[in-house]
Amino acid sequence: MIAVGLVPQYYKLDHQPGWLPHSVAYHADDGKLYNGNTVGQQFGPKCNRGDRIGCGIYLESLEDGQTTVLFTKNGKEVGTVVVPGSPEALYPAVGMHSLGEEVQLDLQAEWGMEEEDGLMMVDSHEDEWGRLHDVRVTGTLLEYVGKGKSIVDVGLAQSRLPLNTRCHYYELEITDSGEKCYIALGLARRDYPKNRHPGWSRGSIAYHADDGKLFQGSGVGDAFGPRCFEGDVMGCGIMFPRDYTGDDSDDGDLEVRPKQQRVQNDLYMNDEDEEEDGEEQEGSKVMVFFTRNGKVVGRREVAVPAGGFYPTIGMMSTGEKIRVDLHPLSG
């Protein structure tokens, strides 16, 4: 019973969006549009877990004191409705009405009409990734597009920012296990080689889905936790000590991020193996932990590489797809 829509500023907090005058909302449970009334009208498909519901306005349609509001499901327009008033009087609102409901909210989603085909475009999230090799990003979905023939055919995705005391945990959901489910979730130094699974080389640690082993700077893993399959959610985080001083000045604020660079996407490139650099200084020791479906699998104390630990994901067999949340609300 999740509702997404627009409401006036002082909307009553004990009413779903769309139920009271001057509000409008698309409700996931019945696919109906509620436009200032507790009786909804059939509008679009019902929505379920994993669906992405959007709400916005057409700026070019503002006239005569009316606003055209549109709703989307998974990037495609469901429909529009004209409401009285200006957009300045409407505020994004989400309502939930049954136990256990949980949503991830993006108030800065970027999208618009594609002139060529009229399809709705959503934020690609590609700017969250500092390095991509043989991985295609579509929103929060990451898809392996490498050859999947040998152990050097690794698809690597590394975030642009390291974990820190304010953002210390991330998750992935296995949406398609592919041929072998060779999916690894972990942390690595910034210059980690693109053709090595996370955990295999120094300055990295990772939990591997296919065998449930933990790899820490070695190609030989240790028995660690259960194997993971399609539908499972894997998580990785750091338990920073109270006196930890290893954070960079960058605290995750987009306005103060230094040296914002264009994402390096090595899609389909077949460069030779990257050589490892010389010895690198290591920082403070921290406790790295891994989760599976919300439960802690285990912990391991690790020295933080110079520059920090970056969320790093590896995939290695055809058909693998995952959905990544670099900033989950829990953890």
CSV table of C-alpha atoms in Angstrom, one decimal:
chain,number,residue,atom,x,y,z
A,1,MET,CA,0.0,0.0,0.0
A,2,ILE,CA,2.6,2.5,-1.2
A,3,ALA,CA,1.6,5.8,-2.8
A,4,VAL,CA,3.8,8.2,-4.7
A,5,GLY,CA,2.6,11.7,-5.6
A,6,LEU,CA,2.5,15.4,-5.0
A,7,VAL,CA,0.8,17.2,-2.1
A,8,PRO,CA,0.5,20.8,-0.7
A,9,GLN,CA,3.0,21.9,1.9
A,10,TYR,CA,0.9,21.4,5.0
A,11,TYR,CA,-0.6,18.1,4.0
A,12,LYS,CA,-2.0,16.0,6.9
A,13,LEU,CA,0.6,13.3,7.7
A,14,ASP,CA,-2.0,10.7,8.6
A,15,HIS,CA,-3.5,10.6,5.1
A,16,GLN,CA,-2.2,8.9,2.0
A,17,PRO,CA,-1.1,11.2,-0.8
A,18,GLY,CA,-4.1,11.7,-3.2
A,19,TRP,CA,-6.8,11.3,-0.6
A,20,LEU,CA,-7.2,15.0,0.4
A,21,PRO,CA,-7.9,18.0,-1.8
A,22,HIS,CA,-5.1,19.5,-3.9
A,23,SER,CA,-3.1,16.3,-3.8
A,24,VAL,CA,-2.6,13.6,-6.4
A,25,ALA,CA,-0.9,10.1,-6.2
A,26,TYR,CA,-0.4,6.8,-8.0
A,27,HIS,CA,-1.0,3.9,-5.6
A,28,ALA,CA,1.1,0.7,-6.0
A,29,ASP,CA,-1.4,-1.7,-4.5
A,30,ASP,CA,-4.3,-1.2,-6.9
A,31,GLY,CA,-2.7,0.8,-9.8
A,32,LYS,CA,-5.2,3.6,-9.3
A,33,LEU,CA,-4.9,7.3,-9.4
A,34,TYR,CA,-6.2,9.3,-6.4
A,35,ASN,CA,-6.8,12.9,-7.2
A,36,GLY,CA,-8.0,14.7,-4.0
A,37,ASN,CA,-10.4,11.9,-3.2
A,38,THR,CA,-10.4,8.6,-1.3
A,39,VAL,CA,-12.1,7.0,-4.3
A,40,GLY,CA,-9.5,6.2,-7.0
A,41,GLN,CA,-9.8,5.7,-10.7
A,42,GLN,CA,-8.1,3.0,-12.7
A,43,PHE,CA,-4.9,4.4,-14.0
A,44,GLY,CA,-2.1,1.9,-14.5
A,45,PRO,CA,-0.6,-1.4,-13.6
A,46,LYS,CA,-0.1,-2.5,-10.0
A,47,CYS,CA,3.5,-2.3,-8.7
A,48,ASN,CA,5.5,-4.8,-6.7
A,49,ARG,CA,8.8,-5.3,-5.0
A,50,GLY,CA,11.6,-4.1,-7.3
A,51,ASP,CA,9.5,-1.7,-9.3
A,52,ARG,CA,10.6,1.9,-9.7
A,53,ILE,CA,7.7,4.4,-9.5
A,54,GLY,CA,8.3,8.0,-10.6
A,55,CYS,CA,6.3,11.2,-10.4
A,56,GLY,CA,7.0,14.5,-12.2
A,57,ILE,CA,5.6,17.4,-14.1
A,58,TYR,CA,5.7,18.7,-17.7
A,59,LEU,CA,7.2,22.1,-17.4
A,60,GLU,CA,6.3,23.1,-21.0
A,61,SER,CA,2.6,22.5,-20.3
A,62,LEU,CA,2.3,25.1,-17.5
A,63,GLU,CA,-0.6,27.4,-18.5
A,64,ASP,CA,-3.8,28.9,-17.1
A,65,GLY,CA,-2.8,28.1,-13.5
A,66,GLN,CA,-2.7,24.3,-14.2
A,67,THR,CA,0.0,21.7,-13.9
A,68,THR,CA,0.3,18.4,-15.9
A,69,VAL,CA,1.6,15.7,-13.5
A,70,LEU,CA,2.9,12.5,-14.9
A,71,PHE,CA,3.7,9.1,-13.4
A,72,THR,CA,6.1,6.4,-14.5
A,73,LYS,CA,6.7,2.8,-13.8
A,74,ASN,CA,10.2,1.4,-14.4
A,75,GLY,CA,11.1,4.4,-16.7
A,76,LYS,CA,8.0,4.2,-18.9
A,77,GLU,CA,5.2,6.7,-18.6
A,78,VAL,CA,2.0,5.3,-17.1
A,79,GLY,CA,-0.2,8.4,-17.7
A,80,THR,CA,-0.8,12.1,-16.9
A,81,VAL,CA,-3.3,14.2,-15.1
A,82,VAL,CA,-3.9,17.9,-15.1
A,83,VAL,CA,-4.3,19.5,-11.6
A,84,PRO,CA,-5.1,23.1,-10.7
A,85,GLY,CA,-2.3,25.3,-9.3
A,86,SER,CA,1.3,25.9,-9.9
A,87,PRO,CA,4.2,23.4,-9.4
A,88,GLU,CA,5.7,25.6,-6.6
A,89,ALA,CA,2.7,24.6,-4.4
A,90,LEU,CA,3.3,20.9,-4.9
A,91,TYR,CA,5.7,18.8,-2.8
A,92,PRO,CA,7.0,15.2,-3.5
A,93,ALA,CA,5.3,12.8,-1.1
A,94,VAL,CA,5.4,9.1,-0.4
A,95,GLY,CA,2.8,7.2,1.7
A,96,MET,CA,3.0,3.7,3.2
A,97,HIS,CA,0.3,1.9,4.9
A,98,SER,CA,1.2,-1.7,5.9
A,99,LEU,CA,3.8,-3.4,8.0
A,100,GLY,CA,7.2,-4.1,6.5
A,101,GLU,CA,7.0,-1.7,3.6
A,102,GLU,CA,10.3,-0.1,2.6
A,103,VAL,CA,11.3,2.2,-0.2
A,104,GLN,CA,14.4,3.8,-1.5
A,105,LEU,CA,13.8,7.4,-2.5
A,106,ASP,CA,15.6,9.5,-5.1
A,107,LEU,CA,14.6,13.1,-5.0
A,108,GLN,CA,17.3,14.1,-7.5
A,109,ALA,CA,16.4,11.7,-10.3
A,110,GLU,CA,17.2,13.1,-13.7
A,111,TRP,CA,15.0,12.3,-16.6
A,112,GLY,CA,13.1,13.8,-19.5
A,113,MET,CA,11.6,13.1,-22.9
A,114,GLU,CA,13.9,11.6,-25.5
A,115,GLU,CA,13.1,13.4,-28.7
A,116,GLU,CA,13.8,10.4,-31.0
A,117,ASP,CA,11.6,7.8,-29.5
A,118,GLY,CA,9.6,9.4,-26.8
A,119,LEU,CA,10.8,7.0,-24.1
A,120,MET,CA,11.3,8.2,-20.6
A,121,MET,CA,14.9,8.5,-19.5
A,122,VAL,CA,16.0,7.9,-15.9
A,123,ASP,CA,19.1,8.8,-14.0
A,124,SER,CA,21.8,6.4,-15.2
A,125,HIS,CA,23.7,6.4,-11.9
A,126,GLU,CA,26.9,6.0,-13.9
A,127,ASP,CA,28.5,8.9,-12.2
A,128,GLU,CA,28.5,6.9,-9.0
A,129,TRP,CA,31.1,4.5,-10.5
A,130,GLY,CA,34.8,5.5,-10.9
A,131,ARG,CA,35.7,2.5,-12.9
A,132,LEU,CA,33.7,0.1,-15.1
A,133,HIS,CA,35.2,-2.8,-17.1
A,134,ASP,CA,33.0,-5.2,-19.1
A,135,VAL,CA,30.0,-4.0,-17.0
A,136,ARG,CA,27.0,-2.1,-18.4
A,137,VAL,CA,25.1,0.2,-16.0
A,138,THR,CA,21.4,0.9,-16.4
A,139,GLY,CA,20.1,2.9,-13.5
A,140,THR,CA,21.0,0.7,-10.4
A,141,LEU,CA,21.2,-2.4,-12.6
A,142,LEU,CA,24.7,-3.7,-13.4
A,143,GLU,CA,25.0,-6.4,-16.2
A,144,TYR,CA,28.1,-8.4,-17.0
A,145,VAL,CA,29.0,-8.1,-20.7
A,146,GLY,CA,32.4,-9.8,-20.8
A,147,LYS,CA,33.4,-13.0,-22.6
A,148,GLY,CA,33.0,-15.2,-19.5
A,149,LYS,CA,35.6,-17.7,-20.9
A,150,SER,CA,38.4,-17.6,-18.4
A,151,ILE,CA,39.5,-16.2,-15.0
A,152,VAL,CA,40.8,-13.0,-16.6
A,153,ASP,CA,37.4,-12.2,-18.1
A,154,VAL,CA,36.4,-10.3,-15.0
A,155,GLY,CA,33.7,-7.6,-15.2
A,156,LEU,CA,34.7,-5.0,-12.5
A,157,ALA,CA,32.7,-2.1,-11.1
A,158,GLN,CA,34.3,0.2,-8.5
A,159,SER,CA,32.6,3.1,-6.9
A,160,ARG,CA,33.9,6.6,-7.3
A,161,LEU,CA,34.0,7.2,-3.6
A,162,PRO,CA,35.5,5.0,-0.8
A,163,LEU,CA,33.5,4.0,2.3
A,164,ASN,CA,33.7,6.4,5.2
A,165,THR,CA,32.2,7.0,8.6
A,166,ARG,CA,29.1,8.6,7.1
A,167,CYS,CA,28.6,6.1,4.3
A,168,HIS,CA,29.9,2.8,5.6
A,169,TYR,CA,27.8,0.0,3.9
A,170,TYR,CA,26.5,-1.0,0.6
A,171,GLU,CA,24.4,-3.9,-0.9
A,172,LEU,CA,23.7,-5.8,-4.1
A,173,GLU,CA,20.8,-8.0,-5.1
A,174,ILE,CA,21.4,-10.9,-7.5
A,175,THR,CA,18.7,-10.4,-10.1
A,176,ASP,CA,20.1,-13.0,-12.5
A,177,SER,CA,22.8,-15.5,-11.4
A,178,GLY,CA,23.9,-16.2,-15.0
A,179,GLU,CA,25.7,-19.4,-15.9
A,180,LYS,CA,27.9,-19.7,-12.8
A,181,CYS,CA,26.9,-16.9,-10.3
A,182,TYR,CA,30.6,-15.9,-10.2
A,183,ILE,CA,29.6,-12.7,-8.4
A,184,ALA,CA,31.9,-11.1,-5.8
A,185,LEU,CA,31.2,-8.3,-3.4
A,186,GLY,CA,33.8,-6.5,-1.4
A,187,LEU,CA,36.3,-3.6,-1.0
A,188,ALA,CA,39.4,-2.8,-2.8
A,189,ARG,CA,42.1,-0.2,-3.3
A,190,ARG,CA,41.4,2.5,-5.9
A,191,ASP,CA,44.0,1.1,-8.5
A,192,TYR,CA,42.8,-2.5,-8.2
A,193,PRO,CA,43.5,-4.4,-11.4
A,194,LYS,CA,40.4,-4.6,-13.6
A,195,ASN,CA,40.9,-8.3,-14.6
A,196,ARG,CA,41.2,-9.6,-11.1
A,197,HIS,CA,38.1,-10.7,-9.0
A,198,PRO,CA,37.8,-8.6,-5.8
A,199,GLY,CA,39.6,-10.4,-3.0
A,200,TRP,CA,42.2,-12.1,-5.3
A,201,SER,CA,44.9,-9.4,-5.2
A,202,ARG,CA,46.4,-7.4,-2.4
A,203,GLY,CA,44.5,-4.5,-1.0
A,204,SER,CA,41.1,-6.2,-1.4
A,205,ILE,CA,38.7,-8.4,0.5
A,206,ALA,CA,35.5,-10.0,-0.9
A,207,TYR,CA,32.7,-12.4,-0.3
A,208,HIS,CA,32.1,-14.7,-3.3
A,209,ALA,CA,28.5,-15.8,-4.1
A,210,ASP,CA,29.4,-19.0,-6.0
A,211,ASP,CA,31.2,-20.8,-3.1
A,212,GLY,CA,30.5,-18.7,0.0
A,213,LYS,CA,34.2,-18.2,0.6
A,214,LEU,CA,36.0,-15.1,1.7
A,215,PHE,CA,39.0,-14.0,-0.3
A,216,GLN,CA,41.5,-11.6,1.2
A,217,GLY,CA,44.4,-10.6,-1.1
A,218,SER,CA,44.8,-14.2,-2.3
A,219,GLY,CA,43.4,-16.5,-5.0
A,220,VAL,CA,42.7,-19.1,-2.3
A,221,GLY,CA,39.6,-18.4,-0.3
A,222,ASP,CA,38.5,-19.4,3.2
A,223,ALA,CA,35.2,-21.0,4.2
A,224,PHE,CA,33.1,-18.1,5.4
A,225,GLY,CA,29.4,-18.2,4.8
A,226,PRO,CA,26.6,-19.7,2.7
A,227,ARG,CA,26.5,-19.6,-1.0
A,228,CYS,CA,24.3,-16.9,-2.6
A,229,PHE,CA,21.8,-17.3,-5.4
A,230,GLU,CA,19.3,-15.3,-7.5
A,231,GLY,CA,17.2,-13.2,-5.2
A,232,ASP,CA,19.7,-13.0,-2.4
A,233,VAL,CA,20.9,-9.6,-1.1
A,234,MET,CA,24.6,-9.4,-0.2
A,235,GLY,CA,26.1,-6.6,1.8
A,236,CYS,CA,29.5,-5.3,2.8
A,237,GLY,CA,30.5,-2.6,5.3
A,238,ILE,CA,33.1,-1.3,7.7
A,239,MET,CA,32.8,-0.9,11.4
A,240,PHE,CA,34.9,2.2,11.9
A,241,PRO,CA,36.4,2.7,15.4
A,242,ARG,CA,35.3,5.8,17.3
A,243,ASP,CA,38.8,7.3,17.0
A,244,TYR,CA,39.2,6.6,13.3
A,245,THR,CA,40.9,9.4,11.5
A,246,GLY,CA,41.5,7.8,8.1
A,247,ASP,CA,38.6,9.6,6.3
A,248,ASP,CA,39.4,11.9,3.4
A,249,SER,CA,38.1,15.5,3.6
A,250,ASP,CA,35.4,14.3,1.2
A,251,ASP,CA,32.4,13.4,3.2
A,252,GLY,CA,30.1,12.4,0.4
A,253,ASP,CA,28.8,15.9,-0.3
A,254,LEU,CA,28.5,16.3,-4.1
A,255,GLU,CA,29.5,20.0,-3.8
A,256,VAL,CA,32.8,19.3,-2.2
A,257,ARG,CA,34.0,16.2,-4.1
A,258,PRO,CA,37.5,16.8,-5.4
A,259,LYS,CA,38.5,16.2,-8.9
A,260,GLN,CA,35.2,14.9,-10.3
A,261,GLN,CA,36.2,12.9,-13.3
A,262,ARG,CA,34.3,11.4,-16.1
A,263,VAL,CA,33.6,7.7,-15.5
A,264,GLN,CA,36.2,5.4,-17.0
A,265,ASN,CA,34.2,2.7,-18.9
A,266,ASP,CA,36.4,0.0,-20.5
A,267,LEU,CA,33.5,-1.8,-22.0
A,268,TYR,CA,34.6,-4.5,-24.4
A,269,MET,CA,38.2,-3.5,-24.3
A,270,ASN,CA,40.8,-6.3,-24.2
A,271,ASP,CA,43.8,-4.5,-22.7
A,272,GLU,CA,46.6,-6.6,-21.3
A,273,ASP,CA,46.6,-7.4,-17.6
A,274,GLU,CA,47.3,-4.4,-15.4
A,275,GLU,CA,50.6,-4.7,-13.5
A,276,GLU,CA,50.6,-4.4,-9.8
A,277,ASP,CA,52.4,-1.4,-8.4
A,278,GLY,CA,55.0,-1.5,-5.6
A,279,GLU,CA,54.3,-1.8,-2.0
A,280,GLU,CA,51.7,0.6,-0.7
A,281,GLN,CA,51.3,2.1,2.7
A,282,GLU,CA,48.4,0.7,4.8
A,283,GLY,CA,46.4,2.7,7.2
A,284,SER,CA,44.4,1.9,10.3
A,285,LYS,CA,42.8,-1.5,10.9
A,286,VAL,CA,39.1,-1.7,10.7
A,287,MET,CA,36.5,-4.5,11.0
A,288,VAL,CA,35.0,-5.4,7.6
A,289,PHE,CA,31.7,-7.3,7.8
A,290,PHE,CA,29.5,-9.0,5.2
A,291,THR,CA,25.8,-9.7,5.2
A,292,ARG,CA,23.4,-12.0,3.4
A,293,ASN,CA,19.7,-11.1,3.3
A,294,GLY,CA,20.1,-8.7,6.2
A,295,LYS,CA,22.0,-11.0,8.5
A,296,VAL,CA,25.7,-10.7,9.3
A,297,VAL,CA,27.6,-13.6,7.8
A,298,GLY,CA,31.0,-12.8,9.4
A,299,ARG,CA,33.7,-10.2,10.1
A,300,ARG,CA,37.4,-9.8,9.4
A,301,GLU,CA,39.9,-7.3,10.6
A,302,VAL,CA,41.7,-5.6,7.7
A,303,ALA,CA,44.2,-2.8,7.2
A,304,VAL,CA,42.8,0.0,5.1
A,305,PRO,CA,44.9,0.7,2.0
A,306,ALA,CA,46.2,4.2,1.4
A,307,GLY,CA,43.4,6.2,-0.1
A,308,GLY,CA,40.6,4.1,1.5
A,309,PHE,CA,38.5,1.1,0.7
A,310,TYR,CA,36.3,1.4,-2.4
A,311,PRO,CA,33.1,-0.7,-2.9
A,312,THR,CA,34.1,-3.1,-5.6
A,313,ILE,CA,32.1,-5.7,-7.4
A,314,GLY,CA,33.2,-8.5,-9.7
A,315,MET,CA,31.2,-10.7,-12.2
A,316,MET,CA,32.6,-13.4,-14.4
A,317,SER,CA,30.0,-15.6,-16.1
A,318,THR,CA,27.5,-14.9,-18.9
A,319,GLY,CA,24.1,-13.5,-18.0
A,320,GLU,CA,24.9,-12.2,-14.5
A,321,LYS,CA,22.9,-9.2,-13.4
A,322,ILE,CA,22.8,-7.4,-10.1
A,323,ARG,CA,21.0,-4.4,-8.6
A,324,VAL,CA,23.3,-2.3,-6.5
A,325,ASP,CA,22.5,0.2,-3.7
A,326,LEU,CA,25.6,2.1,-2.7
A,327,HIS,CA,23.7,4.1,-0.1
A,328,PRO,CA,21.1,1.9,1.6
A,329,LEU,CA,19.1,3.4,4.4
A,330,SER,CA,20.0,0.5,6.8
A,331,GLY,CA,23.3,-1.1,7.7
